[in-house]
CSV table of C-alpha atoms and ligand atoms in Angstrom, one decimal:
chain,number,residue,atom,x,y,z
A,1,UNK,CA,-77.4,296.7,193.6
A,2,UNK,CA,-80.7,295.6,192.2
A,3,UNK,CA,-83.8,296.3,194.3
A,4,UNK,CA,-85.4,293.1,195.5
A,5,UNK,CA,-88.8,292.3,193.9
A,6,UNK,CA,-91.5,293.3,196.3
A,7,UNK,CA,-93.5,290.5,197.7
A,8,UNK,CA,-97.1,290.4,196.2
A,9,UNK,CA,-99.6,292.1,198.6
A,10,UNK,CA,-101.8,289.5,200.3
A,11,UNK,CA,-104.8,291.1,201.9
A,12,UNK,CA,-105.8,289.8,205.4
A,13,UNK,CA,-108.2,286.9,205.1
A,14,UNK,CA,-110.5,284.8,207.2
A,15,UNK,CA,-111.7,281.3,206.4
A,16,UNK,CA,-115.4,280.9,205.4
A,17,UNK,CA,-116.5,277.3,205.1
A,18,UNK,CA,-112.9,276.4,204.2
A,19,UNK,CA,-112.5,279.2,201.6
A,20,UNK,CA,-110.2,282.3,202.1
A,21,UNK,CA,-112.2,285.5,202.2
A,22,UNK,CA,-110.3,288.9,201.9
A,23,UNK,CA,-111.1,291.6,204.5
A,24,UNK,CA,-111.6,295.3,204.3
A,25,UNK,CA,-111.3,297.4,207.5
A,26,UNK,CA,-114.6,297.4,209.5
A,27,UNK,CA,-116.1,294.5,207.6
A,28,UNK,CA,-118.6,292.3,209.3
A,29,UNK,CA,-118.5,288.6,208.5
A,30,UNK,CA,-121.6,288.9,206.4
A,31,UNK,CA,-120.4,291.9,204.4
A,32,UNK,CA,-117.0,290.3,203.6
A,33,UNK,CA,-118.4,286.9,202.8
A,34,UNK,CA,-121.1,288.3,200.5
A,35,UNK,CA,-118.6,290.5,198.7
A,36,UNK,CA,-116.6,287.3,198.1
A,37,UNK,CA,-119.7,285.7,196.6
A,38,UNK,CA,-120.7,283.5,199.5
A,39,UNK,CA,-124.4,283.1,200.5
A,40,UNK,CA,-125.0,284.1,204.1
A,41,UNK,CA,-128.7,283.5,205.0
A,42,UNK,CA,-130.3,286.5,206.6
A,43,UNK,CA,-133.6,288.2,207.2
A,44,UNK,CA,-133.2,291.4,209.3
A,45,UNK,CA,-130.1,292.7,207.6
A,46,UNK,CA,-130.2,295.2,204.7
A,47,UNK,CA,-127.2,297.1,203.3
A,48,UNK,CA,-129.0,300.5,203.5
A,49,UNK,CA,-129.6,300.5,207.3
A,50,UNK,CA,-127.7,299.6,210.5
A,51,UNK,CA,-127.7,296.0,211.6
A,52,UNK,CA,-130.0,294.9,214.5
A,53,UNK,CA,-129.2,291.2,214.9
A,54,UNK,CA,-132.8,290.5,215.7
A,55,UNK,CA,-133.6,287.4,213.6
A,56,UNK,CA,-130.5,285.2,214.1
A,57,UNK,CA,-131.0,283.6,210.8
A,58,UNK,CA,-127.4,284.7,209.9
A,59,UNK,CA,-125.9,282.7,212.8
A,60,UNK,CA,-122.4,281.3,212.0
A,61,UNK,CA,-119.8,279.7,214.1
A,62,UNK,CA,-116.5,281.5,214.7
A,63,UNK,CA,-114.0,279.1,216.0
A,64,UNK,CA,-116.9,277.0,217.3
A,65,UNK,CA,-118.7,279.9,219.0
A,66,UNK,CA,-122.2,280.9,217.6
A,67,UNK,CA,-122.4,284.6,216.6
A,68,UNK,CA,-124.6,286.8,214.3
A,69,UNK,CA,-122.7,287.3,211.0
A,70,UNK,CA,-124.4,290.6,210.4
A,71,UNK,CA,-123.0,292.3,213.5
A,72,UNK,CA,-119.7,290.4,214.2
A,73,UNK,CA,-116.6,292.1,212.9
A,74,UNK,CA,-114.5,289.9,210.8
A,75,UNK,CA,-110.9,289.4,211.8
A,76,UNK,CA,-107.9,287.9,210.0
A,77,UNK,CA,-107.4,284.2,210.8
A,78,UNK,CA,-111.0,283.5,212.0
A,79,UNK,CA,-112.4,280.2,211.0
A,80,UNK,CA,-116.1,280.8,210.2
A,81,UNK,CA,-118.5,278.0,209.5
A,82,UNK,CA,-121.9,278.8,208.0
A,83,UNK,CA,-123.4,275.9,206.0
A,84,UNK,CA,-122.9,273.0,208.5
A,85,UNK,CA,-125.7,270.6,209.2
A,86,UNK,CA,-126.1,271.9,212.7
A,87,UNK,CA,-126.5,275.5,211.6
A,88,UNK,CA,-128.9,274.5,208.8
A,89,UNK,CA,-131.1,272.7,211.4
A,90,UNK,CA,-130.9,275.8,213.6
A,91,UNK,CA,-131.9,278.1,210.7
A,92,UNK,CA,-134.7,275.7,209.7
A,93,UNK,CA,-136.2,275.8,213.2
A,94,UNK,CA,-136.0,279.6,213.4
A,95,UNK,CA,-137.8,279.8,210.0
A,96,UNK,CA,-140.5,277.3,211.1
A,97,UNK,CA,-141.1,279.3,214.3
A,98,UNK,CA,-141.5,282.5,212.2
A,99,UNK,CA,-144.0,280.8,209.9
A,100,UNK,CA,-146.2,279.4,212.8
A,101,UNK,CA,-146.1,282.7,214.7
A,102,UNK,CA,-147.8,284.6,211.9
A,103,UNK,CA,-150.0,283.7,208.9
A,104,UNK,CA,-147.8,283.2,205.9
A,105,UNK,CA,-150.0,281.8,203.1
A,106,UNK,CA,-147.5,282.3,200.2
A,107,UNK,CA,-149.8,281.5,197.3
A,108,UNK,CA,-152.2,284.2,198.4
A,109,UNK,CA,-149.6,286.9,199.1
A,110,UNK,CA,-148.6,289.6,196.7
A,111,UNK,CA,-145.0,289.4,197.9
A,112,UNK,CA,-144.7,285.7,196.8
A,113,UNK,CA,-141.6,285.4,194.7
A,114,UNK,CA,-140.2,288.6,196.1
A,115,UNK,CA,-140.3,287.5,199.8
A,116,UNK,CA,-137.1,286.9,201.6
A,117,UNK,CA,-138.8,284.7,204.3
A,118,UNK,CA,-140.2,282.4,201.6
A,119,UNK,CA,-136.8,282.3,199.8
A,120,UNK,CA,-134.9,281.5,203.0
A,121,UNK,CA,-137.4,278.7,203.8
A,122,UNK,CA,-137.0,277.3,200.3
A,123,UNK,CA,-133.2,277.5,200.7
A,124,UNK,CA,-133.4,275.7,204.1
A,125,UNK,CA,-135.5,272.9,202.5
A,126,UNK,CA,-138.5,273.6,204.7
A,127,UNK,CA,-141.4,271.3,203.7
A,128,UNK,CA,-143.5,271.5,206.8
A,129,UNK,CA,-144.3,273.8,209.7
A,130,UNK,CA,-143.1,271.3,212.3
A,131,UNK,CA,-144.6,273.4,215.2
A,132,UNK,CA,-148.3,274.0,215.9
A,133,UNK,CA,-149.6,277.0,214.0
A,134,UNK,CA,-150.7,279.8,216.3
A,135,UNK,CA,-153.1,281.3,213.7
A,136,UNK,CA,-153.2,284.8,215.0
A,137,UNK,CA,-156.0,287.2,213.9
A,138,UNK,CA,-154.5,290.6,213.9
A,139,UNK,CA,-156.6,293.2,212.2
A,140,UNK,CA,-155.2,294.4,208.8
A,141,UNK,CA,-154.5,298.2,208.8
A,142,UNK,CA,-155.7,299.5,205.5
A,143,UNK,CA,-156.2,303.1,206.8
A,144,UNK,CA,-153.3,304.6,204.8
A,145,UNK,CA,-154.3,305.8,201.3
A,146,UNK,CA,-151.1,304.3,199.7
A,147,UNK,CA,-149.6,301.6,202.0
A,148,UNK,CA,-151.2,298.5,203.5
A,149,UNK,CA,-150.0,297.0,206.8
A,150,UNK,CA,-150.8,293.3,207.2
A,151,UNK,CA,-149.5,292.5,210.8
A,152,UNK,CA,-150.1,288.8,210.4
A,153,UNK,CA,-147.1,288.7,208.0
A,154,UNK,CA,-144.8,290.9,210.1
A,155,UNK,CA,-141.7,289.0,211.3
A,156,UNK,CA,-140.5,291.9,213.5
A,157,UNK,CA,-137.3,292.3,211.6
A,158,UNK,CA,-137.3,296.0,212.4
A,159,UNK,CA,-136.1,297.0,208.9
A,160,UNK,CA,-139.0,299.5,208.5
A,161,UNK,CA,-138.2,300.9,212.0
A,162,UNK,CA,-134.6,301.6,211.1
A,163,UNK,CA,-135.4,302.8,207.5
A,164,UNK,CA,-137.9,305.3,208.9
A,165,UNK,CA,-135.5,306.5,211.5
A,166,UNK,CA,-132.2,306.4,209.7
A,167,UNK,CA,-133.2,307.2,206.1
A,168,UNK,CA,-136.6,309.0,206.2
A,169,UNK,CA,-135.9,310.8,209.5
A,170,UNK,CA,-139.4,310.1,210.7
A,171,UNK,CA,-139.7,307.3,213.3
A,172,UNK,CA,-143.1,306.1,212.0
A,173,UNK,CA,-142.5,302.6,213.4
A,174,UNK,CA,-141.4,301.1,216.7
A,175,UNK,CA,-141.3,297.7,218.4
A,176,UNK,CA,-143.4,297.3,221.5
A,177,UNK,CA,-144.5,294.6,223.9
A,178,UNK,CA,-142.8,291.5,225.2
A,179,UNK,CA,-142.4,287.8,224.3
A,180,UNK,CA,-145.3,286.5,222.2
A,181,UNK,CA,-147.0,289.9,222.6
A,182,UNK,CA,-144.2,291.8,220.8
A,183,UNK,CA,-145.7,293.9,218.0
A,184,UNK,CA,-144.8,296.5,215.4
A,185,UNK,CA,-146.3,299.8,216.6
A,186,UNK,CA,-147.3,302.7,214.5
A,187,UNK,CA,-146.4,306.2,215.8
A,188,UNK,CA,-149.7,308.0,215.5
A,189,UNK,CA,-152.4,309.0,217.9
A,190,UNK,CA,-154.8,306.2,216.8
A,191,UNK,CA,-152.0,303.7,216.2
A,192,UNK,CA,-153.2,303.5,212.6
A,193,UNK,CA,-150.9,303.9,209.6
A,194,UNK,CA,-153.4,306.4,208.0
A,195,UNK,CA,-152.8,308.8,210.9
A,196,UNK,CA,-149.0,308.6,210.7
A,197,UNK,CA,-146.8,310.7,208.6
A,198,UNK,CA,-145.6,307.8,206.4
A,199,UNK,CA,-145.4,308.7,202.8
A,200,UNK,CA,-145.5,306.1,200.0
A,201,UNK,CA,-142.2,307.5,198.7
A,202,UNK,CA,-140.5,306.8,202.1
A,203,UNK,CA,-137.8,304.1,202.1
A,204,UNK,CA,-139.7,302.5,205.0
A,205,UNK,CA,-142.7,301.8,202.8
A,206,UNK,CA,-140.5,299.6,200.5
A,207,UNK,CA,-138.0,297.8,202.7
A,208,UNK,CA,-140.2,295.1,204.2
A,209,UNK,CA,-138.7,291.7,203.3
A,210,UNK,CA,-142.1,290.0,203.5
A,211,UNK,CA,-145.7,291.1,202.6
A,212,UNK,CA,-146.4,293.0,205.8
A,213,UNK,CA,-146.0,296.5,204.4
A,214,UNK,CA,-147.2,296.8,200.8
A,215,UNK,CA,-147.6,299.8,198.6
A,216,UNK,CA,-151.2,299.8,197.3
A,217,UNK,CA,-152.4,299.6,193.6
A,218,UNK,CA,-149.1,298.1,192.3
A,219,UNK,CA,-150.0,294.5,193.0
A,220,UNK,CA,-148.7,291.9,190.5
A,221,UNK,CA,-147.0,294.6,188.5
A,222,UNK,CA,-144.3,292.0,188.0
A,223,UNK,CA,-145.9,288.7,187.1
A,224,UNK,CA,-145.3,285.5,189.1
A,225,UNK,CA,-142.4,283.6,187.5
A,226,UNK,CA,-140.5,286.8,186.8
A,227,UNK,CA,-139.9,287.9,190.4
A,228,UNK,CA,-136.6,288.2,192.4
A,229,UNK,CA,-136.4,284.7,193.7
A,230,UNK,CA,-138.3,282.9,190.8
A,231,UNK,CA,-135.2,281.8,189.0
A,232,UNK,CA,-131.5,281.1,189.8
A,233,UNK,CA,-130.1,284.1,187.9
A,234,UNK,CA,-131.9,286.7,190.0
A,235,UNK,CA,-131.4,285.0,193.3
A,236,UNK,CA,-129.2,286.8,195.9
B,1,LIG,FE1,-140.0,293.9,209.2
B,1,LIG,FE2,-142.0,294.3,207.5
B,1,LIG,FE3,-142.6,293.8,210.1
B,1,LIG,FE4,-141.5,296.1,209.4
B,1,LIG,S1,-143.5,295.4,208.8
B,1,LIG,S2,-140.9,294.8,211.1
B,1,LIG,S3,-140.1,295.5,207.7
B,1,LIG,S4,-141.6,292.4,208.6
B,2,LIG,FE1,-128.2,288.8,211.2
B,2,LIG,FE2,-130.9,288.8,211.3
B,2,LIG,S1,-129.6,288.9,209.6
B,2,LIG,S2,-129.5,288.5,213.0
């Protein structure tokens, strides 16, 4: 008797904006959707460190319930919506609040063109701040010989905190304070970066998605117009 032809293997899938997305064990919604070529807006997520779900820019709806795509485990049969008008508006307001909470003058920032906040704002169609700018005046920390810290651009994504802890094994950074007073703290006696044990070769010195932590003396090494988000081909 002939063996029956085995049925083709169909991996478990969930639905992302109406498209089937295959799953691998342990996938978050963001990981699986990105692997399948979908854009999931995000700020505080990075593939090299654990997820913190602090920015909420990656919010999607799973069967109508809002969740963070970067920390929610994907499951077969889920119906995930990401690019609805309601979620686009939610993301736009989050981004506008981040812009007014700090000082983000993109044309004068070395990170322009490589900045994920600037890119997400462009993708969200942000053309105005909408909210009143708080115009904080936090002193720039230029005390480190090789790395500049510009706290007015810090969006408290905690990527440097996690990179220093999980990759560099140092814990140079921490988040402190509450509400509008929440700040990135430097783990040194003076609270200055120059007194910490941060090294310019540390991963934490290079993971900042905005222009808050910048290695010194390499400004404009890549000209404007040739940066990560300057053209469609290099966009994530
Ligand atoms: Fe995030 Fe950069 Fe602020 Fe660190 S310095 S919390 S990486 S924005
Ligand atoms: Fe998911 Fe920030 S990227 S909460």
